[in-house]
Coordinates of C-alpha atoms and ligand atoms in Angstrom, one line a residue:
X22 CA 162.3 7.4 -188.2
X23 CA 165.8 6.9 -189.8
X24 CA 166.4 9.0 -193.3
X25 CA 168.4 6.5 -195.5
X26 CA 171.0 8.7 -196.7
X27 CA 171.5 5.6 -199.9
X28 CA 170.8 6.5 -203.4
X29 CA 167.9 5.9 -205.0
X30 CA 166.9 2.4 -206.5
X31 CA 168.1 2.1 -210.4
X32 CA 166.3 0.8 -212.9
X33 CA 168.4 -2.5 -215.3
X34 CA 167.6 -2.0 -218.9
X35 CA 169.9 -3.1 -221.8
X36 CA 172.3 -5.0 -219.6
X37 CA 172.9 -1.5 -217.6
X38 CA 171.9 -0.2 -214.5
X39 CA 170.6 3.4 -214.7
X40 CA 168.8 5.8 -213.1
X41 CA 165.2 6.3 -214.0
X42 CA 163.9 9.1 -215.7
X43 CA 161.4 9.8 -213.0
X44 CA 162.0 12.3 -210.2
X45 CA 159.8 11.3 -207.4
X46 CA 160.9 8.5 -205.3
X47 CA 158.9 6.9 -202.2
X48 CA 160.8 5.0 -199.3
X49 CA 161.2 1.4 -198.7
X50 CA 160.2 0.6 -195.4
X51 CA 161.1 -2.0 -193.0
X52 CA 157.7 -3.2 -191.7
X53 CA 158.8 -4.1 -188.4
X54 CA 161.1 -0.9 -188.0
X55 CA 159.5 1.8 -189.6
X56 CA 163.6 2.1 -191.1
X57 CA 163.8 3.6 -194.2
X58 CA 165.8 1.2 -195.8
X59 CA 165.8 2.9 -199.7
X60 CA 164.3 5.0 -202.1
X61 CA 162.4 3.1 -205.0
X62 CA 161.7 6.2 -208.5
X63 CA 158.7 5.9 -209.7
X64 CA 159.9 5.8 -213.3
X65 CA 157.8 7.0 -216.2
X66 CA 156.8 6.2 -219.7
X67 CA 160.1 7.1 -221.2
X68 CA 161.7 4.3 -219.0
X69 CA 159.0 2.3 -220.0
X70 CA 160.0 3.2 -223.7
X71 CA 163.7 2.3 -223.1
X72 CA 163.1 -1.0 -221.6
X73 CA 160.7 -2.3 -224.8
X74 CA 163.9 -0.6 -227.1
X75 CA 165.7 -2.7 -225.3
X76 CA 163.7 -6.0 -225.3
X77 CA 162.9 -5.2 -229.0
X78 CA 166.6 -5.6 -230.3
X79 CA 167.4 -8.5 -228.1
X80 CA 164.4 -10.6 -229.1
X81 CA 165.7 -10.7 -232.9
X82 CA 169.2 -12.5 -231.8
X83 CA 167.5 -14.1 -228.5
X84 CA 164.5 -16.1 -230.2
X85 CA 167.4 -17.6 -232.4
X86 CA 169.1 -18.6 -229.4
X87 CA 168.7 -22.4 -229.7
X88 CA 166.3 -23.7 -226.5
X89 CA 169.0 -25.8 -224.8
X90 CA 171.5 -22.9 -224.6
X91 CA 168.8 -20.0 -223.6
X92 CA 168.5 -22.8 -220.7
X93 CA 172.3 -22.6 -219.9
X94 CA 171.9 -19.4 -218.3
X95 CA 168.8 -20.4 -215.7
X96 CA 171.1 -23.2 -215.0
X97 CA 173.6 -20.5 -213.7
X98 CA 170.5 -18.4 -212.3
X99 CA 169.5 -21.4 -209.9
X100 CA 173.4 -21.7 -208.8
X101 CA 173.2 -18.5 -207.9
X102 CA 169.6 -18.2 -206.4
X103 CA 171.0 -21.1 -204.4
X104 CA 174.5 -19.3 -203.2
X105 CA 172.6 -16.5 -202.1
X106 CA 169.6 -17.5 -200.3
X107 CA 170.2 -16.3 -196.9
X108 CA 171.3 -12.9 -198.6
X109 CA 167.8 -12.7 -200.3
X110 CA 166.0 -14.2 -197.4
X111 CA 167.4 -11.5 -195.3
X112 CA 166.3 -9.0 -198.0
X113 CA 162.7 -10.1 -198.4
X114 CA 162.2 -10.4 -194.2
X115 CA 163.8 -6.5 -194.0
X116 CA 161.3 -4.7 -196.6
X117 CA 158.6 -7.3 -196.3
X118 CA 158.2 -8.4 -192.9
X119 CA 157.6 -12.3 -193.0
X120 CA 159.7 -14.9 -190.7
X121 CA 163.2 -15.8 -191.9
X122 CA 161.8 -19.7 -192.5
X123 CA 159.4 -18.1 -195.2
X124 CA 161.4 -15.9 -197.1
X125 CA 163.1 -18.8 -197.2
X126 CA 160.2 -21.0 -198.4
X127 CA 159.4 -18.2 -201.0
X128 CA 162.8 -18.3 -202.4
X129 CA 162.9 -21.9 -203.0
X130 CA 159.6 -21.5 -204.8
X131 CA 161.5 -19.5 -206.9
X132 CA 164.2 -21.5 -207.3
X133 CA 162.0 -24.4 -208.7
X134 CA 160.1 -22.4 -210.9
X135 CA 163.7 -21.4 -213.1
X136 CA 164.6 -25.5 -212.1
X137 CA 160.9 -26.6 -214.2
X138 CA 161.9 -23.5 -217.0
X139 CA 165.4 -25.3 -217.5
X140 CA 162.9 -28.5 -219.3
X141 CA 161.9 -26.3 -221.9
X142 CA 163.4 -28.2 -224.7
X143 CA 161.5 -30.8 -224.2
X144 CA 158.3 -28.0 -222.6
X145 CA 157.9 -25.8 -225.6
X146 CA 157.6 -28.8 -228.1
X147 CA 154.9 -29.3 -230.2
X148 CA 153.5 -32.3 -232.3
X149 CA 153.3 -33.1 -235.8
X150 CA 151.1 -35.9 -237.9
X151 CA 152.2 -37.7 -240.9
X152 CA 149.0 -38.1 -243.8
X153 CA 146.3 -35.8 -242.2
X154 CA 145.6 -36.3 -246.1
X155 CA 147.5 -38.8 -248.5
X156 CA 150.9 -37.2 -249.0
X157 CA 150.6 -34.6 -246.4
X158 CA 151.8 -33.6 -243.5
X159 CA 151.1 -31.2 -239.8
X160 CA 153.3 -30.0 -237.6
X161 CA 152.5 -27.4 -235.0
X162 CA 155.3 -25.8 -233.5
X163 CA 155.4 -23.2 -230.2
X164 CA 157.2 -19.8 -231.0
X165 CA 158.0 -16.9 -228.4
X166 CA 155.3 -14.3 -228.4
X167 CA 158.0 -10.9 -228.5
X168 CA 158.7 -8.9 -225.0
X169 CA 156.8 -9.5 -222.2
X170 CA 155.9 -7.4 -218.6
X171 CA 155.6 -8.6 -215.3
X172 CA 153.9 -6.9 -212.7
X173 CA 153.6 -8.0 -209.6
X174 CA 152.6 -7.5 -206.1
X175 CA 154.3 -6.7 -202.5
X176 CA 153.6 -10.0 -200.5
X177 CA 155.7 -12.7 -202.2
X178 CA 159.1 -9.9 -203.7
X179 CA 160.9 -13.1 -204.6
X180 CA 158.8 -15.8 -205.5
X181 CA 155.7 -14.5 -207.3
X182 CA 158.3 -13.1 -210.6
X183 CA 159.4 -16.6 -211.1
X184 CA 155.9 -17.5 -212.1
X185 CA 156.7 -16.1 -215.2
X186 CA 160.2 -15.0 -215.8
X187 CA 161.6 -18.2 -216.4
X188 CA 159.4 -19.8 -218.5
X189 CA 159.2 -16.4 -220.4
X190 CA 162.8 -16.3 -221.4
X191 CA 163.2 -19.6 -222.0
X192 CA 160.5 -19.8 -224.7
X193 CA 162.5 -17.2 -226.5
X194 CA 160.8 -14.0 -225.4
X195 CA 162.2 -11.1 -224.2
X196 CA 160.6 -9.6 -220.7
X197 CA 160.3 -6.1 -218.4
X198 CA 159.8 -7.2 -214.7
X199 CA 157.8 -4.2 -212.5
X200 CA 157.6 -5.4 -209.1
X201 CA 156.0 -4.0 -205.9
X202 CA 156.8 -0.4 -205.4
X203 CA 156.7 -1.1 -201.8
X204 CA 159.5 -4.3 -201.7
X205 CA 161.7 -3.6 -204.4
X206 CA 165.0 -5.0 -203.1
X207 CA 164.7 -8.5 -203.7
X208 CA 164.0 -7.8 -207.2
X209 CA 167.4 -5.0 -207.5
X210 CA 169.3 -8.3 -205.7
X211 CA 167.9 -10.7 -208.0
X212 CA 168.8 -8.8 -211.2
X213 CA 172.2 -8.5 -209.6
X214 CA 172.5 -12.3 -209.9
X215 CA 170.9 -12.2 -213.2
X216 CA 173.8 -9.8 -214.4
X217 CA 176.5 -12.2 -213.0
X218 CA 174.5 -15.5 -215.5
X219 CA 176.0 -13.4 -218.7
X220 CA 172.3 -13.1 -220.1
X221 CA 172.6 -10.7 -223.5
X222 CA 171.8 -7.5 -222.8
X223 CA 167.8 -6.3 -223.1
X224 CA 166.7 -10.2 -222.6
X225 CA 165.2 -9.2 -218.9
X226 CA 164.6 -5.7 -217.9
X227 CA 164.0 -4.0 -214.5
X228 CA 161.8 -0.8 -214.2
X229 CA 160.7 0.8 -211.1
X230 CA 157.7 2.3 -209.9
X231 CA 153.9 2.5 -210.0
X232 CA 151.0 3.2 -212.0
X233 CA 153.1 4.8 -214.4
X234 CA 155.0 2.2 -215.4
X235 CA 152.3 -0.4 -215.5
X236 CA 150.0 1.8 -218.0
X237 CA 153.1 2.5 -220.2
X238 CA 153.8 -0.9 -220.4
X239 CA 149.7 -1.8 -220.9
X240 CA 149.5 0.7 -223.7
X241 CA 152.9 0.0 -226.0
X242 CA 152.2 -1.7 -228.6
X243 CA 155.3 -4.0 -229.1
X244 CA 154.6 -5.6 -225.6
X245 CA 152.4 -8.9 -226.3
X246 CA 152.2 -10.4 -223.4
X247 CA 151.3 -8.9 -219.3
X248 CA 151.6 -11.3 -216.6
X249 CA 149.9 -9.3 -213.4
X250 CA 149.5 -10.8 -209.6
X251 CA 147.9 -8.3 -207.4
X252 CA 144.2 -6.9 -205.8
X253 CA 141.5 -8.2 -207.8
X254 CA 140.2 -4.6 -208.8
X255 CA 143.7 -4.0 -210.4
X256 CA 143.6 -7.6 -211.9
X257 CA 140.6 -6.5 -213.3
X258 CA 141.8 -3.1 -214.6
X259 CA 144.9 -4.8 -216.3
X260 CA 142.6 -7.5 -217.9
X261 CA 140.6 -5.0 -219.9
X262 CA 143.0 -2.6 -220.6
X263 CA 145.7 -5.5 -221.9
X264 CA 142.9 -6.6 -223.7
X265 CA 142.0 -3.0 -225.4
X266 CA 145.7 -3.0 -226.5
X267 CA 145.4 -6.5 -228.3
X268 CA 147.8 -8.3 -225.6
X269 CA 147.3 -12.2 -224.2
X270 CA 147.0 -11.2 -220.4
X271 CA 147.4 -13.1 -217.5
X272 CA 145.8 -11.9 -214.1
X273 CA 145.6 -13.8 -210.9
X274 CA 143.4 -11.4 -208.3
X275 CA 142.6 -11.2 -204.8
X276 CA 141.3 -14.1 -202.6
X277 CA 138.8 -14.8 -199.4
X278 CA 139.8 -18.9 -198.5
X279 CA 137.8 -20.9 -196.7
X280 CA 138.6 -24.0 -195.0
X281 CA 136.2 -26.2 -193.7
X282 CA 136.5 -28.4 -190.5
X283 CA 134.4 -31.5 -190.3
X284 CA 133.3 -33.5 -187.5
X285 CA 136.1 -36.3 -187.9
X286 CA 139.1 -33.9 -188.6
X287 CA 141.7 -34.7 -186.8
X288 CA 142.2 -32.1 -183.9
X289 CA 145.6 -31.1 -183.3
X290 CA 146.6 -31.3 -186.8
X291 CA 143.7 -29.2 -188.4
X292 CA 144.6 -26.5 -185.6
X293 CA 148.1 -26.2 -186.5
X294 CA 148.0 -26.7 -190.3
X295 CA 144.8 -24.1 -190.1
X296 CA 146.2 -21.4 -187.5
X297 CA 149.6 -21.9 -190.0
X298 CA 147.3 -20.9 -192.9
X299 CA 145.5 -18.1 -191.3
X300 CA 148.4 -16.3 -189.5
X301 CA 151.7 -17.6 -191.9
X302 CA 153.3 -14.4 -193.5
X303 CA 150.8 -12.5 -191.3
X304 CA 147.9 -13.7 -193.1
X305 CA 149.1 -11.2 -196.0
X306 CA 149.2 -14.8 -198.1
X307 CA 146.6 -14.9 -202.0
X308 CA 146.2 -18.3 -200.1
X309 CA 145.7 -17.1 -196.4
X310 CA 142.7 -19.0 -194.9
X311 CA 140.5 -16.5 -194.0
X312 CA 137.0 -17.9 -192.5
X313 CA 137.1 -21.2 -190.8
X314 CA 133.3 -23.0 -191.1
X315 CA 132.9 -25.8 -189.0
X316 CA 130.2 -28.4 -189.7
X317 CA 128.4 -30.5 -186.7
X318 CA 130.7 -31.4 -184.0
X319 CA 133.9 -29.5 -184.9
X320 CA 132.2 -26.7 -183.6
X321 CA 133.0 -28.3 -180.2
X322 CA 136.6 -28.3 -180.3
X323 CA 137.8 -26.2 -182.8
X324 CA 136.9 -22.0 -181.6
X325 CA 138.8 -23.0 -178.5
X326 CA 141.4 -24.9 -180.2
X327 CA 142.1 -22.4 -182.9
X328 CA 142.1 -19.2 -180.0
X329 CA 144.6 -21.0 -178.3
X330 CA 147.2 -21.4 -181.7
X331 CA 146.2 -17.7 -182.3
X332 CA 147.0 -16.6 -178.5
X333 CA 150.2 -18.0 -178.2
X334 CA 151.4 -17.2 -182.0
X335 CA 155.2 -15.4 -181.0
X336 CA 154.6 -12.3 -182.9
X337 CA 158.0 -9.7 -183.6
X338 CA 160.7 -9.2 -186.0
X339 CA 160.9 -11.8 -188.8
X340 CA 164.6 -11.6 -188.5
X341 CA 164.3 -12.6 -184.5
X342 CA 164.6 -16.3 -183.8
X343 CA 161.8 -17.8 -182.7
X344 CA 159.6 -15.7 -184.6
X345 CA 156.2 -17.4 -186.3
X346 CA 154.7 -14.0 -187.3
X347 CA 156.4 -10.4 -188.3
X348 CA 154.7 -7.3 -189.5
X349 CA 152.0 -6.0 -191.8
X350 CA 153.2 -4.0 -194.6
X351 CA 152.1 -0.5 -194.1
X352 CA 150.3 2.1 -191.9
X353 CA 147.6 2.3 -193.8
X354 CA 147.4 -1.8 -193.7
X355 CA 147.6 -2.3 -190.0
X356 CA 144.7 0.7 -190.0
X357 CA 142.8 -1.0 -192.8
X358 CA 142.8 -4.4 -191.0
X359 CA 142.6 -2.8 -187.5
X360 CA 138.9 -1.2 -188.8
X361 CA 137.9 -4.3 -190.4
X362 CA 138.2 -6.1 -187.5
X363 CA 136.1 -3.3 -185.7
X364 CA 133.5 -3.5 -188.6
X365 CA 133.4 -7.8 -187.6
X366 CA 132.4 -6.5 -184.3
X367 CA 130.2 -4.0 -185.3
X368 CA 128.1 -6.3 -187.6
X369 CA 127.8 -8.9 -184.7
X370 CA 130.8 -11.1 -185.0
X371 CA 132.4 -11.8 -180.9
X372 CA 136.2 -11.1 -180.7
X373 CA 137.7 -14.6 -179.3
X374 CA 141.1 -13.0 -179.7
X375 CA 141.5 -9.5 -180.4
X376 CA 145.0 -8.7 -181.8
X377 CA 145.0 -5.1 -181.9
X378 CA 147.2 -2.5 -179.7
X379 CA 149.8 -5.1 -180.3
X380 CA 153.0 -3.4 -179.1
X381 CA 155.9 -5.6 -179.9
X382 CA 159.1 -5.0 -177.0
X383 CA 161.7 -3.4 -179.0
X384 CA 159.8 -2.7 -182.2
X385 CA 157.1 -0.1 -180.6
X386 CA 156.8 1.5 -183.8
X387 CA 156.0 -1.9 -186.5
X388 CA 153.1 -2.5 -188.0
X389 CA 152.2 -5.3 -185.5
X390 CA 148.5 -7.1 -185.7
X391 CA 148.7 -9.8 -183.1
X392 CA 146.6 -13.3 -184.4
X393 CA 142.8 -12.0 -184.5
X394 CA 140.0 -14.9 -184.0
X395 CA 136.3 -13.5 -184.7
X396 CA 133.9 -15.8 -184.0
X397 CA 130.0 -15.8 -185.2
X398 CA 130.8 -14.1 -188.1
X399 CA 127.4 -13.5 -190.4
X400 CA 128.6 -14.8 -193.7
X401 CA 125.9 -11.5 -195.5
X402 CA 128.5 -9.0 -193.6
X403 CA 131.2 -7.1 -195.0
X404 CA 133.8 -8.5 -193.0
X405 CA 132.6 -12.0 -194.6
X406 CA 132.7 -10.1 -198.0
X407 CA 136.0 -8.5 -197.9
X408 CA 139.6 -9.9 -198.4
X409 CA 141.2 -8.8 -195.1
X410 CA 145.0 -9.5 -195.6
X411 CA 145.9 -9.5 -192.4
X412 CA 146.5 -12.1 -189.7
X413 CA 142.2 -12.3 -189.2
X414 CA 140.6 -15.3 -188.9
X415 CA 136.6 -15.3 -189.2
X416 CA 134.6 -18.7 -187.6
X417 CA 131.1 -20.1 -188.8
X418 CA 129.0 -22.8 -188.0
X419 CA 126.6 -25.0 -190.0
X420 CA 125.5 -27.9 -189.8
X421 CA 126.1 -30.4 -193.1
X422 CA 129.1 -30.6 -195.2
X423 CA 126.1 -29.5 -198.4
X424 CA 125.4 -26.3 -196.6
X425 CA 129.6 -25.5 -196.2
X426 CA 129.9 -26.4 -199.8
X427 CA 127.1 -24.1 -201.0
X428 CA 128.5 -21.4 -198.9
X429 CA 132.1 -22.1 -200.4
X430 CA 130.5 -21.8 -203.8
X431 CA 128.8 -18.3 -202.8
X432 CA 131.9 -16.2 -202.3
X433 CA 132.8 -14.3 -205.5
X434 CA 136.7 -15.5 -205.1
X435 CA 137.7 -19.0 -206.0
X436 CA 141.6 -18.7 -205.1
X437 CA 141.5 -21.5 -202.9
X438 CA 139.4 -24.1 -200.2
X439 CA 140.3 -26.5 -198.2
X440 CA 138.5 -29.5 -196.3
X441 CA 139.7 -31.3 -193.0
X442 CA 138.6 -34.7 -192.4
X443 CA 139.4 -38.3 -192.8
X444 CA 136.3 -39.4 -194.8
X445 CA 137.6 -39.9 -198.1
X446 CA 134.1 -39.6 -200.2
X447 CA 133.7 -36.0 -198.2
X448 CA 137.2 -35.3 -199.6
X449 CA 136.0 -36.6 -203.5
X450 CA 132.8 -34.7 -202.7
X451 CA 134.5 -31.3 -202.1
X452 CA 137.1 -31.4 -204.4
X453 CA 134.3 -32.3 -207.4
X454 CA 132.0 -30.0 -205.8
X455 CA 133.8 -26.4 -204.6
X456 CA 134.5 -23.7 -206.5
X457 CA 138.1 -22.8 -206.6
X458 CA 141.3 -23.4 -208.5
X459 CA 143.1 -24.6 -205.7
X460 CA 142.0 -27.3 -203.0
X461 CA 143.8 -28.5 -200.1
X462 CA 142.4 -32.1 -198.5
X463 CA 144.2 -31.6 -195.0
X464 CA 146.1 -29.1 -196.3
X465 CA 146.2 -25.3 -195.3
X466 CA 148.2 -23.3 -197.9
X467 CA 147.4 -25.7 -201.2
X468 CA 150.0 -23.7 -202.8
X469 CA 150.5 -25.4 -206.7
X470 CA 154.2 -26.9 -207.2
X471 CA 156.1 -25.1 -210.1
X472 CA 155.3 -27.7 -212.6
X473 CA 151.5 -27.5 -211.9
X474 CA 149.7 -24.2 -212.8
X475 CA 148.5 -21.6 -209.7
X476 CA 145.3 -21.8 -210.7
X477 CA 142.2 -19.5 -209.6
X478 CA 138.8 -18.9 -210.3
X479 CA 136.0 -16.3 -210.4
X480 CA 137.4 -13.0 -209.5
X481 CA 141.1 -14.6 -208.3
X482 CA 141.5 -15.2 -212.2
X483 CA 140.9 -12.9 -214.9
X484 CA 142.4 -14.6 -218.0
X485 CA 142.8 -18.4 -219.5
X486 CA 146.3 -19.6 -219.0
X487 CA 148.5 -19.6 -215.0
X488 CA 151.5 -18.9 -213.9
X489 CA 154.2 -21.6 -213.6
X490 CA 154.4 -25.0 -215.4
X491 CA 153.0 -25.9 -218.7
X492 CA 150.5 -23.5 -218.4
X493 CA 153.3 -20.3 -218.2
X494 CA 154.9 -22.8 -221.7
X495 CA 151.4 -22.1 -223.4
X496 CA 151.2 -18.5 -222.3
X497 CA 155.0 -17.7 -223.3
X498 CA 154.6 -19.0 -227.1
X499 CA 152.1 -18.7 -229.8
X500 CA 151.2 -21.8 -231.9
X501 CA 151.9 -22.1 -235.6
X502 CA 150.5 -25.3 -238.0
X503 CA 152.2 -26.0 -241.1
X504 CA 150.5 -28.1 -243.4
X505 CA 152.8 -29.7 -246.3
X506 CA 152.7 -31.1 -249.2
X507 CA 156.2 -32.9 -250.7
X508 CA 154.9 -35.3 -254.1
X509 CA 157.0 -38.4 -254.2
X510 CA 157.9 -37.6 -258.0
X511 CA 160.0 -34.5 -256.6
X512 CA 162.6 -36.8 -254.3
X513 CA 163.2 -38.7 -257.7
X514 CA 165.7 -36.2 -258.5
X515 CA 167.5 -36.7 -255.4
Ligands
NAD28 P1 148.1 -4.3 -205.7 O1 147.0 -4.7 -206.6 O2 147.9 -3.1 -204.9 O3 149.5 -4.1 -206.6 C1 149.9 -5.1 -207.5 C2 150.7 -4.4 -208.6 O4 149.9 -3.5 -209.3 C3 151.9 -3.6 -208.0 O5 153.0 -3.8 -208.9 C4 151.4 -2.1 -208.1 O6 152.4 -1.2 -208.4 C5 150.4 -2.2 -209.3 N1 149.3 -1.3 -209.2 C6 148.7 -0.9 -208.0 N2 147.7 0.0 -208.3 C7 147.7 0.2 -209.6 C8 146.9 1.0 -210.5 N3 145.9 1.7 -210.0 N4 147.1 0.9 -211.8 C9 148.1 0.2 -212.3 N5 148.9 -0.6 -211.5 C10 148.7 -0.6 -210.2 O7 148.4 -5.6 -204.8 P2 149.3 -5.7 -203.5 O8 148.7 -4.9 -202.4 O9 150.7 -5.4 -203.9 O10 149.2 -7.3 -203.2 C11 148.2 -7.9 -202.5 C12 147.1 -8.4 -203.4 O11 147.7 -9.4 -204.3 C13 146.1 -9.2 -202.6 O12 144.8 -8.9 -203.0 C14 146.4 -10.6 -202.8 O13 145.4 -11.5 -202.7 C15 146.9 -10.6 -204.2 N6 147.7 -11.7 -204.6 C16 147.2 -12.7 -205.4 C17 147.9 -13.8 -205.7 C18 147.3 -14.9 -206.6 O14 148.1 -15.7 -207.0 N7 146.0 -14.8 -206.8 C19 149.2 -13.9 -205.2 C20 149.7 -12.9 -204.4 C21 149.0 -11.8 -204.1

């Protein structure tokens, strides 16, 4: 293993980059490599404490900013973003392990998020009615909410921010982005970029590290508003503790997808757009398919089908061209999954493809799970009750499209679900019927376009309002009704 001889990590609070307070550091790891690539502090409360001095004083001058010139600077953001994509792609495929192609893809999610945020003049309006009563009027107006905190997960470094960020700053507030302890780069790049934009000082704020941070910024009391993507049990955790502190809280959890294949599902499309959803960003996705059910006849075509995508999936280095599918995150992932799929086994599932003991010429030492199909998967086991995050792809059979709805509707996630066929009243049926904020008809990964929320139910959601869109508007400002009164006789003097 290479020692990376760089500095540590700093933290950006104030308009400054400084080093935290903290003392311990963990490495950033190259998935693929094992390289150390950094060191990321795990900063403490005090950082915590100068980031929300920070955010405090520039909300007062920032909230007065006038809309259409707080969006000046996300104009110059998305230049940016866009000048240095294959910089930050490069970045998010070193420390994260996905392909090239989907850092890529993850960047120019970002990208339209801050392009959506730049409409806020005409987002963050509210309405008004003349005579609600004779001579009086209502207006309801949005207002920013204070500072802000992000805190997000390791699987999406640049993207899953930009759910929030923009919109947050553009409504006025002022915000403290945490990300993933483990992928921590793209984040240091991307404030780099926000440096060069000219933002006043203390409007965003970086701080590093872990469970530290995130229960210093849960517990201050001048942050109003935590926007948290991760594992549902830490969604959960952050929802009742944001809560207990008197904060609007945002939480999108874990996820277990399931897509469903009927009978008239077109064949070599549902295998690729499936096997695609299962194994893309090494099934480490919130909206990685993870059980495949086919109903009657699909059951004829598709196990073989879907072992043959999985088989010959080129599996290696993200940077490497040619590559569909890079690395797990950790060791203690690649165990994690590794078990799981020995658990499958176990419980009576058979292993179509088995991906484990992948070894990977030139990169002996990665985190490598080759594509993993287990097939007769009993949907009462724990591998049918647990969100793998991995490239593991569970099959079941049944008979009627009723009995894959109810068994849909059974899971305690609702991230997403997705149906393949070319009936369209099965297609109205399942997307009225199935329990989950996002549906894909013939679609694999029915990821939400920046001006649509990321929705989520059950226990992928803990909260009311999403990320991105009009949604993020709504959570980034606080309404305010003003009823008035002017009598007519007073404008005689005018
Ligand atoms: P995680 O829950 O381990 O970590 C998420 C964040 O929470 C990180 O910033 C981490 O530092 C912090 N954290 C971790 N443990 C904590 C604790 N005990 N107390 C306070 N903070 C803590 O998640 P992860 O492994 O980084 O990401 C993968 C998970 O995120 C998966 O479950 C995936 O489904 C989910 N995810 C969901 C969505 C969605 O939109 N629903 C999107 C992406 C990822």
């Amino acid at each position: 293993m290479v020692v990376s001889t760089k500095k540590p990590l700093l933290n950006y609070i104030n308009g400054e980059w400084c080093a935290s307070q903290g003392t311990e550091l963990l490495d950033v790891v190259n998935p693929a490599t094992t390289e150390v690539l950094s060191q990321v502090p795990l900063s403490e409360t005090a950082d915590v404490e100068l980031a929300v001095t920070a955010a405090a004083a520039a909300f007062t001058t920032w909230r007065r900013t006038p809309p259409t010139k707080r969006v000046q600077y996300l104009f110059k953001l998305k230049i940016l973003l866009e000048e240095h994509l294959e910089d930050l792609s490069d970045t998010i495929t070193q420390e994260c392990g996905k392909t090239l192609v989907e850092s890529k893809a993850e960047l120019r999610r970002a990208i339209e998020n801050v392009e959506v945020a730049c409409g806020i003049p005409i987002l963050m309006q509210g309405y008004n009615l003349e005579d609600i009563a004779r001579g009086i009027d209502e207006i309801m107006i949005r207002q920013p909410v204070g500072i802000t905190a992000i805190i997000t997960p390791f699987n999406f470094p640049g993207m899953i921010p930009f759910w929030f960020l923009p919109y947050a700053i553009a409504c006025g507030n002022t915000t403290i982005v945490k990300p993933s302890e483990k992928v921590p780069l793209t984040m240091q790049k991307i404030f780099e970029l926000i440096e060069q934009t000219g933002l006043p000082q203390g409007v965003v704020n970086l701080v590093n590290g872990a469970k530290e941070v995130v229960d210093g910024l849960l517990e201050h009391p001048q942050i109003r508003a935590i926007s948290f993507v991760g594992s549902s049990p830490i969604a959960q955790y952050i929802y009742r503790q944001a809560a207990a502190f008197g904060k609007r809280v945002q939480c999108q959890g874990g996820a277990k997808n399931p897509v469903i294949v009927l009978p008239d599902a077109e064949p070599a499309m549902t295998t690729r757009i499936t096997a695609d959803s299962a194994f893309g960003c090494a099934g480490q996705r919130c909206l990685a398919a993870s059980v495949a059910v086919t109903v009657g006849e699909a059951g004829d075509w598709y196990p073989e089908a879907i072992a043959t995508a999985a088989s010959t999936r080129v599996v290696g280095y993200g940077g490497d061209e040619g590559v569909q599918m890079g690395p797990v995150i950790t060791k203690q992932s690649q165990a994690r999954i590794e078990g799981l799929i020995q658990q499958g086994i176990d419980e009576g599932a058979t292993a179509l493809v088995d991906g484990r003991q992948a070894k990977i010429s030139g990169y002996e030492q990665g985190n490598f799970i080759r594509p993993t199909i287990l097939q007769h998967v009993n949907p009462e086991s724990t591998l049918a009750q647990t969100e793998i995050f991995g490239p593991v792809l569970g099959l079941m059979h049944l008979e009627t499209i009723e009995e894959a709805i109810e068994l849909v509707n059974s899971g305690k996630w609702g991230n997403m679900a997705c149906l393949f066929t070319n009936s369209g009243a099965a297609a109205r049926k399942f997307r009225y019927e199935a329990e989950a904020g996002n549906i894909g008809i013939n679609i694999g990964v029915a990821a939400p376009m920046a001006f649509f929320p990321f929705s989520g139910w059950k226990d992928s959601f803990f909260g009311d309002l999403h990320g991105q869109g009009q949604q993020a508007v709504e959570f980034f400002t606080q309404t305010k009704v003003v009823v008035e009164r002017w009598p007519k006789e007073w404008s005689r003097q005018f």
